[in-house]
């Protein structure tokens, strides 16, 4: 799982363990290769894919081996496990070497898969499956294992799950010796060429000191609001999350600082952790980077990157509006007032200088995209701008090696991401080879019986289940490749389909029983993980509403079927819906609200999203009246006095 740069650097700093030395050197080389190939072009595509995978395996094995060494007291057990690690590295090297040899042969002539190639495929798949378990946990591991079992024995399965059966030669060709699918397929190509540069960018931004300044600005901006540090956590996590690509890394990076301050302000431990978990997940849907998933999405969907982030902007802003409202309502409920000490988070001259690093880097991404450069080149320019601007920070000038340490941390995170990509490629290869994805699409269409709402509910449920326990990018890839074709059959555009499943891939990090973001945030706050997950669901309920809104009203995306009247209508109604839902789930508005009012607000919110004007116009009017009544605004205050 992604580790924040400061934590990794502090752990490895001055360490003389051979594993750490090897991992550091290889990670630094990997970062150099990523930067060079992004800015100046690939070396040799086949060799580069294989080389990046073997470097990733070596880094991950050394990192895990060192962490295990610190925990185990038995030298015999450590030696035995180290020997297993060496065997894994040798098996991986052999398998990747055979991939390169076979690909060269295939590019020159027809080639028949041999027994040695089957062995290489089997060893390679075992290596990546085991490393997936070690790095990303059991969820992605079991998805990968079940996929492999399915392609091997799916011919014996009942009903639509049955496939025609595949020989070991066919399996090897589809899952290992293939540049379009399988471990070395198109997704790994996209990640290597586009995503990894942004992984380095996010880690370097954190390690150069811009992260600390962003936190101070977030606290300064929100200190006079009722939510104070909770609102600051939303802002800071939104900034970090759009670059980190991992809610977990985001929580570790910002939550260790923000959660204790939120608790100190008077919020409960569960609420404090829930706010951080929800905001950290929200960073993944915030343009312009969207945790690098937008880069993959643009490539897979064949949509221009600038077009995509423009479409994603308004839904993301609505989501953060819902978070701010949720915190404000909770602060009112707890009687928390704004603080008046404006010196508490004073911005220094150095903070203003450090802010240049962040602003200049993000602007360079936007300018590069607007002027026609590719997303990969935009990331390259952003990284260069960040490296140059980092010397404005005296800490970097005093210790330039800080940048090298940041590149090492970035290389480690890139390596961990590549392990998850390999697992996803296995799953995708199985889906493509067996045709299971298309079968599932037909099933969803039949369940919905051409009813868009029912089919979207089925798709949402499937997406939440498939994404549980996974980081954002792997969750999105699995969901879109399984659920995407099913939703597209319902007549939705490619853009809507990808954004719909992406939102629920992100939401799966908050959904019990797995709720990985809540489980990471809860210990920091000293809170119960399940209660934290439920609180995060309450605060971030809009994440479950917004995808349905832009599925029915694509004008929300600004770039498709835009109509001014329809746009104004849905923006006003969605704002009202978010307020009604936030207050209903908190059971509080300007004062405590009863059960009947809660039900009324939820029903009215649902009716406001129905496309028929005869329904949503009266519903919106009722919703406004209900809010005014709760706020005791004239003439409703007079009515309350007369009846009370």
XYZ file of N, CA and C in Angstrom, residues 132-337:
618
model
N 0.892 -9.301 -5.086
C -0.362 -8.556 -4.907
C -0.898 -8.765 -3.500
N -0.844 -10.007 -3.032
C -1.301 -10.298 -1.664
C -0.452 -9.547 -0.645
N 0.848 -9.538 -0.854
C 1.739 -8.907 0.120
C 1.566 -7.385 0.169
N 1.359 -6.772 -0.981
C 1.305 -5.307 -1.045
C -0.113 -4.776 -0.898
N -1.062 -5.366 -1.615
C -2.409 -4.794 -1.705
C -3.458 -5.555 -0.914
N -3.068 -6.631 -0.258
C -4.016 -7.308 0.622
C -4.822 -8.387 -0.071
N -5.782 -8.917 0.681
C -6.486 -10.122 0.249
C -7.542 -9.878 -0.821
N -8.135 -8.691 -0.861
C -9.240 -8.474 -1.802
C -8.785 -8.625 -3.245
N -7.788 -7.831 -3.643
C -7.290 -7.909 -5.017
C -6.658 -9.269 -5.288
N -6.042 -9.858 -4.276
C -5.458 -11.197 -4.417
C -6.527 -12.213 -4.801
N -7.651 -12.223 -4.060
C -8.688 -13.215 -4.337
C -9.381 -12.969 -5.678
N -9.531 -11.712 -6.048
C -10.099 -11.414 -7.371
C -9.206 -12.008 -8.459
N -7.892 -11.867 -8.285
C -6.936 -12.405 -9.259
C -6.970 -13.929 -9.280
N -6.966 -14.536 -8.103
C -6.981 -16.003 -8.013
C -8.253 -16.576 -8.629
N -9.394 -15.992 -8.296
C -10.672 -16.479 -8.838
C -10.688 -16.348 -10.358
N -10.113 -15.278 -10.875
C -10.041 -15.103 -12.330
C -9.226 -16.218 -12.972
N -8.088 -16.550 -12.365
C -7.249 -17.620 -12.911
C -7.944 -18.976 -12.821
N -8.607 -19.232 -11.706
C -9.351 -20.490 -11.572
C -10.461 -20.569 -12.608
N -11.075 -19.425 -12.888
C -12.183 -19.398 -13.850
C -11.709 -19.717 -15.266
N -10.580 -19.145 -15.684
C -10.123 -19.421 -17.048
C -9.637 -20.866 -17.183
N -9.162 -21.451 -16.068
C -8.685 -22.835 -16.111
C -9.823 -23.848 -16.128
N -10.877 -23.589 -15.337
C -11.935 -24.595 -15.185
C -13.342 -24.058 -15.453
N -13.429 -22.904 -16.075
C -14.740 -22.308 -16.346
C -15.596 -23.109 -17.302
N -14.988 -24.003 -18.066
C -15.775 -24.838 -18.987
C -16.696 -25.794 -18.232
N -16.437 -25.988 -16.936
C -17.280 -26.869 -16.123
C -18.314 -26.097 -15.308
N -18.339 -24.769 -15.442
C -19.282 -23.947 -14.686
C -20.661 -23.994 -15.332
N -21.710 -23.724 -14.562
C -23.069 -23.765 -15.124
C -23.461 -22.444 -15.798
N -24.476 -22.491 -16.639
C -25.133 -21.307 -17.193
C -24.208 -20.390 -17.962
N -24.442 -19.085 -17.784
C -23.685 -18.101 -18.566
C -22.223 -18.026 -18.136
N -21.881 -18.627 -16.997
C -20.490 -18.610 -16.549
C -19.622 -19.576 -17.351
N -20.250 -20.515 -18.052
C -19.483 -21.522 -18.791
C -18.806 -20.891 -20.007
N -17.527 -21.241 -20.207
C -16.849 -20.845 -21.449
C -16.385 -22.102 -22.177
N -15.803 -21.928 -23.343
C -15.490 -23.070 -24.208
C -14.247 -23.833 -23.781
N -13.480 -23.282 -22.847
C -12.262 -23.947 -22.403
C -11.047 -23.472 -23.185
N -9.898 -23.442 -22.517
C -8.679 -22.948 -23.152
C -7.511 -23.845 -22.776
N -6.655 -24.094 -23.748
C -5.455 -24.881 -23.482
C -4.443 -24.022 -22.737
N -3.429 -24.671 -22.175
C -2.389 -23.928 -21.467
C -1.622 -23.014 -22.421
N -1.499 -23.452 -23.679
C -0.836 -22.603 -24.676
C -1.641 -21.325 -24.923
N -2.970 -21.480 -25.056
C -3.831 -20.309 -25.264
C -3.811 -19.387 -24.045
N -3.856 -19.995 -22.865
C -3.814 -19.197 -21.633
C -2.514 -18.392 -21.568
N -1.391 -19.041 -21.874
C -0.096 -18.357 -21.819
C -0.026 -17.221 -22.829
N -0.529 -17.478 -24.023
C -0.484 -16.446 -25.063
C -1.352 -15.246 -24.704
N -2.492 -15.493 -24.065
C -3.423 -14.409 -23.741
C -3.032 -13.642 -22.482
N -2.458 -14.326 -21.499
C -2.185 -13.675 -20.219
C -0.734 -13.251 -20.030
N 0.177 -13.770 -20.841
C 1.587 -13.424 -20.640
C 2.266 -12.897 -21.909
N 2.134 -13.622 -22.989
C 2.861 -13.255 -24.213
C 1.965 -12.449 -25.156
N 1.493 -11.317 -24.667
C 0.534 -10.517 -25.429
C 0.725 -9.045 -25.060
N 0.740 -8.187 -26.056
C 0.926 -6.753 -25.801
C -0.395 -5.989 -25.736
N -1.507 -6.672 -25.979
C -2.815 -6.017 -25.950
C -3.610 -6.348 -24.692
N -3.372 -7.511 -24.129
C -4.049 -7.902 -22.889
C -3.109 -8.786 -22.085
N -3.523 -9.138 -20.877
C -2.628 -9.888 -20.013
C -1.686 -8.946 -19.277
N -0.714 -9.503 -18.589
C 0.168 -8.733 -17.701
C 0.870 -7.585 -18.423
N 1.242 -7.788 -19.674
C 1.975 -6.763 -20.424
C 1.070 -6.032 -21.417
N -0.222 -5.997 -21.123
C -1.202 -5.455 -22.057
C -1.269 -3.942 -22.106
N -2.362 -3.459 -22.694
C -2.504 -2.028 -22.978
C -2.592 -1.176 -21.716
N -3.165 -1.724 -20.642
C -3.288 -0.932 -19.412
C -1.910 -0.648 -18.820
N -1.045 -1.654 -18.801
C 0.311 -1.424 -18.289
C 1.033 -0.394 -19.149
N 0.764 -0.409 -20.444
C 1.365 0.571 -21.349
C 0.906 1.986 -21.000
N -0.397 2.142 -20.739
C -0.943 3.457 -20.368
C -0.334 3.936 -19.053
N -0.285 3.043 -18.076
C 0.240 3.420 -16.757
C 1.708 3.828 -16.855
N 2.502 3.049 -17.574
C 3.933 3.352 -17.709
C 4.150 4.674 -18.436
N 3.405 4.896 -19.513
C 3.641 6.066 -20.359
C 3.001 7.346 -19.841
N 1.944 7.230 -19.030
C 1.192 8.426 -18.646
C 1.090 8.604 -17.131
N 0.785 7.538 -16.413
C 0.418 7.669 -14.999
C 1.627 7.813 -14.079
N 2.694 7.065 -14.331
C 3.809 7.018 -13.381
C 4.466 8.379 -13.175
N 4.486 9.222 -14.198
C 5.083 10.552 -14.040
C 4.295 11.373 -13.020
N 2.976 11.169 -12.964
C 2.158 11.887 -11.989
C 2.303 11.295 -10.589
N 2.610 10.001 -10.511
C 2.916 9.394 -9.208
C 4.165 10.054 -8.622
N 5.196 10.210 -9.458
C 6.414 10.889 -9.010
C 6.122 12.334 -8.621
N 5.302 13.003 -9.413
C 4.960 14.403 -9.149
C 4.299 14.552 -7.780
N 3.338 13.695 -7.487
C 2.632 13.775 -6.213
C 3.547 13.559 -5.026
N 4.442 12.579 -5.127
C 5.362 12.291 -4.021
C 6.365 13.426 -3.841
N 6.888 13.954 -4.950
C 7.857 15.050 -4.856
C 7.225 16.313 -4.286
N 5.978 16.556 -4.640
C 5.283 17.730 -4.110
C 5.216 17.658 -2.585
N 4.967 16.453 -2.088
C 4.891 16.251 -0.638
C 6.258 16.395 0.014
N 7.291 15.855 -0.627
C 8.612 15.827 0.003
C 9.367 17.146 -0.111
N 8.937 18.055 -1.002
C 9.629 19.338 -1.145
C 9.094 20.415 -0.215
N 8.057 20.097 0.553
C 7.563 21.052 1.540
C 6.293 21.761 1.153
N 5.823 21.562 -0.085
C 4.590 22.231 -0.506
C 3.398 21.725 0.294
N 3.454 20.462 0.720
C 2.339 19.880 1.457
C 2.065 20.585 2.773
N 3.126 20.897 3.526
C 2.952 21.584 4.803
C 2.318 22.964 4.598
N 2.755 23.648 3.547
C 2.203 24.974 3.253
C 0.732 24.884 2.881
N 0.372 23.868 2.103
C -1.030 23.695 1.722
C -1.911 23.498 2.951
N -1.425 22.727 3.906
C -2.182 22.525 5.142
C -2.399 23.849 5.876
N -1.356 24.667 5.948
C -1.481 25.954 6.637
C -2.488 26.858 5.932
N -2.437 26.864 4.607
C -3.399 27.676 3.860
C -4.821 27.177 4.088
N -4.981 25.854 4.097
C -6.316 25.285 4.311
C -6.867 25.690 5.677
N -6.032 25.628 6.703
C -6.472 26.029 8.047
C -6.740 27.532 8.119
N -5.908 28.298 7.445
C -6.084 29.751 7.460
C -7.400 30.152 6.794
N -7.692 29.538 5.652
C -8.898 29.888 4.896
C -10.163 29.542 5.673
N -10.134 28.423 6.396
C -11.361 27.906 7.019
C -11.463 28.183 8.513
N -10.506 28.908 9.088
C -10.477 29.027 10.550
C -11.680 29.781 11.114
N -12.317 30.651 10.322
C -13.461 31.406 10.828
C -14.787 30.695 10.587
N -14.743 29.523 9.948
C -15.972 28.758 9.747
C -16.261 27.925 10.986
N -17.498 27.483 11.108
C -17.858 26.641 12.258
C -17.037 25.355 12.275
N -16.861 24.779 11.096
C -16.157 23.505 11.025
C -14.676 23.623 11.284
N -14.092 24.799 10.985
C -12.681 25.038 11.241
C -11.770 23.961 10.691
N -11.105 23.181 11.550
C -10.165 22.159 11.085
C -10.817 21.068 10.239
N -12.100 20.793 10.459
C -12.785 19.797 9.626
C -12.910 20.315 8.197
N -13.249 21.595 8.054
C -13.284 22.195 6.719
C -11.880 22.259 6.118
N -10.889 22.526 6.962
C -9.504 22.556 6.485
C -9.075 21.189 5.968
N -9.483 20.135 6.671
C -9.157 18.773 6.233
C -9.760 18.488 4.864
N -10.974 18.993 4.632
C -11.625 18.791 3.336
C -10.820 19.461 2.230
N -10.403 20.711 2.469
C -9.619 21.429 1.464
C -8.264 20.761 1.229
N -7.546 20.492 2.320
C -6.201 19.926 2.201
C -6.230 18.553 1.548
N -7.170 17.725 1.956
C -7.258 16.376 1.395
C -7.690 16.415 -0.061
N -8.496 17.409 -0.424
C -8.857 17.572 -1.830
C -7.645 17.882 -2.675
N -6.771 18.771 -2.172
C -5.549 19.117 -2.899
C -4.620 17.912 -3.011
N -4.383 17.258 -1.867
C -3.464 16.118 -1.853
C -4.023 14.936 -2.642
N -5.312 14.679 -2.456
C -5.921 13.501 -3.056
C -5.896 13.510 -4.557
N -6.033 14.691 -5.156
C -6.034 14.751 -6.614
C -4.685 14.345 -7.190
N -3.626 14.399 -6.357
C -2.288 14.058 -6.843
C -1.791 12.710 -6.344
N -2.240 12.276 -5.173
C -1.658 11.077 -4.561
C -2.115 9.793 -5.235
N -3.364 9.764 -5.715
C -3.868 8.550 -6.344
C -4.256 7.471 -5.364
N -4.196 7.756 -4.069
C -4.510 6.747 -3.063
C -5.142 7.404 -1.847
N -6.403 7.075 -1.528
C -7.008 7.600 -0.301
C -6.201 7.245 0.941
N -5.627 6.045 0.948
C -4.855 5.603 2.117
C -3.625 6.486 2.316
N -2.863 6.722 1.232
C -1.686 7.585 1.334
C -2.088 8.996 1.730
N -3.229 9.430 1.239
C -3.733 10.766 1.565
C -4.064 10.881 3.053
N -4.734 9.864 3.584
C -5.093 9.869 5.010
C -3.839 9.843 5.876
N -2.880 9.002 5.493
C -1.628 8.920 6.252
C -0.884 10.250 6.195
N -0.913 10.902 5.008
C -0.166 12.141 4.827
C -0.769 13.334 5.532
N -2.103 13.486 5.475
C -2.747 14.670 6.066
C -3.512 14.345 7.349
N -4.069 13.140 7.426
C -4.931 12.793 8.554
C -4.225 12.760 9.887
N -2.952 12.360 9.892
C -2.216 12.322 11.156
C -2.099 13.714 11.774
N -2.216 14.740 10.938
C -2.156 16.113 11.435
C -3.549 16.691 11.681
N -4.477 16.446 10.741
C -5.789 17.102 10.819
C -6.735 16.445 11.822
N -6.729 15.118 11.906
C -7.707 14.419 12.751
C -7.603 14.822 14.226
N -6.394 14.846 14.826
C -6.326 15.286 16.235
C -6.849 16.711 16.442
N -6.615 17.603 15.463
C -7.082 18.988 15.609
C -8.604 19.052 15.486
N -9.178 18.236 14.597
C -10.642 18.190 14.469
C -11.257 17.717 15.789
N -10.665 16.687 16.387
C -11.155 16.195 17.684
C -11.048 17.281 18.754
N -9.934 17.986 18.746
C -9.716 19.035 19.745
C -10.763 20.137 19.627
N -11.277 20.329 18.409
C -12.283 21.374 18.190
C -13.633 20.992 18.793
N -13.823 19.705 19.127
C -15.060 19.292 19.777
C -15.853 18.244 19.030
N -15.356 17.811 17.872
C -16.050 16.774 17.109
C -15.698 15.398 17.677
N -16.606 14.437 17.489
C -16.382 13.084 18.002
C -15.258 12.403 17.226
N -14.618 11.383 17.812
C -13.567 10.656 17.094
C -14.058 10.065 15.774
N -15.270 9.478 15.786
C -15.810 8.870 14.563
C -16.041 9.922 13.483
N -16.559 11.078 13.886
C -16.799 12.139 12.907
C -15.475 12.679 12.371
N -14.502 12.859 13.249
C -13.188 13.379 12.838
C -12.541 12.462 11.806
N -12.547 11.161 12.092
C -11.965 10.197 11.152
C -12.802 10.096 9.887
N -14.131 10.168 10.028
C -15.023 10.073 8.872
C -14.839 11.218 7.902
N -14.652 12.432 8.427
C -14.417 13.599 7.565
C -13.137 13.411 6.761
N -12.068 12.999 7.434
C -10.790 12.822 6.743
C -10.880 11.714 5.697
N -11.515 10.602 6.042
C -11.651 9.498 5.087
C -12.453 9.922 3.864
N -13.566 10.621 4.091
C -14.423 11.050 2.991
C -13.723 12.072 2.110
N -13.056 13.041 2.727
C -12.365 14.074 1.955
C -11.194 13.490 1.170
N -10.477 12.534 1.775
C -9.344 11.912 1.088
C -9.797 11.132 -0.134
N -10.930 10.453 -0.013
C -11.481 9.741 -1.173
C -11.960 10.731 -2.232
N -12.497 11.867 -1.784
C -12.998 12.862 -2.721
C -11.923 13.460 -3.596
N -10.685 13.482 -3.096
C -9.595 14.013 -3.902
C -9.414 13.275 -5.210
N -9.841 12.010 -5.243
C -9.689 11.205 -6.457
C -10.595 11.674 -7.594
N -11.676 12.383 -7.258
C -12.608 12.823 -8.303
C -12.419 14.297 -8.658
N -11.424 14.947 -8.044
C -11.214 16.379 -8.265
C -10.195 16.626 -9.378
N -10.587 17.294 -10.467
C -9.625 17.676 -11.512
C -8.582 18.652 -10.940
N -7.403 18.816 -11.580
C -7.135 18.329 -12.928
C -6.509 16.938 -13.018
N -6.000 16.387 -11.900
C -5.259 15.124 -12.007
C -6.104 13.929 -11.608
N -6.990 14.085 -10.630
C -7.903 13.024 -10.210
C -7.165 11.746 -9.832
N -6.067 11.899 -9.098
C -5.329 10.726 -8.660
C -4.788 9.896 -9.793
N -4.541 10.518 -10.943
C -3.994 9.888 -12.149
C -4.975 8.948 -12.836
N -6.107 8.644 -12.212
C -7.087 7.766 -12.862
C -7.669 8.425 -14.105
N -7.770 9.759 -14.086
C -8.303 10.472 -15.246
C -7.441 10.232 -16.476
N -6.141 10.053 -16.265
C -5.232 9.821 -17.385
C -5.539 8.494 -18.062
N -5.773 7.474 -17.236
C -6.127 6.158 -17.779
C -7.514 6.209 -18.408
N -8.433 6.903 -17.741
C -9.803 7.011 -18.233
C -9.843 7.649 -19.621
N -9.087 8.724 -19.797
C -9.065 9.412 -21.086
C -8.572 8.486 -22.188
N -7.561 7.692 -21.877
C -7.000 6.781 -22.876
C -7.950 5.637 -23.187
N -8.512 5.020 -22.143
C -9.422 3.888 -22.349
C -10.690 4.299 -23.085
N -11.221 5.475 -22.729
C -12.490 5.920 -23.308
C -12.306 6.634 -24.637
N -11.053 6.957 -24.984
C -10.816 7.692 -26.223
C -11.343 9.114 -26.153
N -11.257 9.722 -24.960
C -11.776 11.074 -24.734
C -10.598 12.007 -24.475
N -10.560 13.189 -25.105
C -9.477 14.137 -24.812
C -9.418 14.456 -23.322
N -8.210 14.513 -22.791
C -8.023 14.698 -21.347
C -8.650 16.000 -20.861
N -8.459 17.089 -21.610
C -9.012 18.381 -21.200
C -10.533 18.334 -21.170
N -11.105 17.629 -22.128
C -12.556 17.437 -22.212
C -13.056 16.680 -20.981
N -12.284 15.673 -20.582
C -12.672 14.833 -19.445
C -12.642 15.605 -18.131
N -11.561 16.340 -17.877
C -11.470 17.033 -16.589
C -12.457 18.198 -16.512
N -12.814 18.763 -17.670
C -13.869 19.784 -17.682
C -15.197 19.166 -17.266
N -15.469 17.979 -17.800
C -16.715 17.281 -17.469
C -16.767 16.886 -15.996
N -15.627 16.542 -15.429
C -15.591 16.055 -14.041
C -15.630 17.175 -13.010
N -15.436 18.421 -13.437
C -15.277 19.522 -12.484
C -16.530 19.800 -11.658
N -17.668 20.006 -12.307
C -18.878 20.400 -11.575
C -19.363 19.311 -10.615
N -19.418 18.028 -11.024
C -19.786 16.988 -10.054
C -18.856 16.956 -8.840
N -17.556 17.175 -9.064
C -16.609 17.182 -7.942
C -16.883 18.352 -7.003
N -17.195 19.511 -7.570
C -17.507 20.678 -6.734
C -18.776 20.444 -5.920
N -19.762 19.793 -6.525
C -20.980 19.460 -5.784
C -20.660 18.508 -4.630
N -19.770 17.577 -4.870
C -19.400 16.641 -3.807
C -18.760 17.388 -2.634
N -17.841 18.288 -2.931
C -17.196 19.032 -1.849
C -18.147 20.010 -1.180
N -19.116 20.521 -1.933
C -20.174 21.327 -1.316
C -20.919 20.501 -0.274
N -21.198 19.251 -0.615
C -21.915 18.378 0.329
C -21.089 18.123 1.582
N -19.770 17.981 1.429
C -18.909 17.772 2.596
C -18.896 19.007 3.495
N -18.785 20.175 2.887
C -18.791 21.413 3.676
C -20.115 21.576 4.414
N -21.223 21.280 3.727
C -22.533 21.377 4.368
C -22.657 20.379 5.515
N -22.189 19.150 5.278
C -22.266 18.122 6.313
C -21.521 18.519 7.575
N -20.332 19.097 7.401
C -19.541 19.539 8.552
C -20.212 20.719 9.247
N -20.747 21.657 8.461
C -21.410 22.831 9.047
C -22.621 22.422 9.877
N -23.419 21.507 9.335
C -24.606 21.038 10.061
C -24.200 20.334 11.351
N -23.158 19.505 11.290
C -22.689 18.800 12.492
C -22.147 19.787 13.524
N -21.454 20.828 13.063
C -20.929 21.835 13.990
C -22.067 22.564 14.700
N -23.124 22.891 13.949
C -24.300 23.508 14.577
C -24.905 22.564 15.619
N -24.985 21.301 15.238
C -25.590 20.300 16.118
C -24.818 20.187 17.431
N -23.481 20.273 17.340
C -22.638 20.144 18.534
C -22.430 21.475 19.250
N -22.981 22.562 18.683
C -22.817 23.875 19.303
C -21.418 24.432 19.184
N -20.698 24.045 18.130
C -19.320 24.504 17.925
C -19.343 25.839 17.186
N -18.676 26.831 17.746
C -18.650 28.173 17.169
C -17.313 28.430 16.478
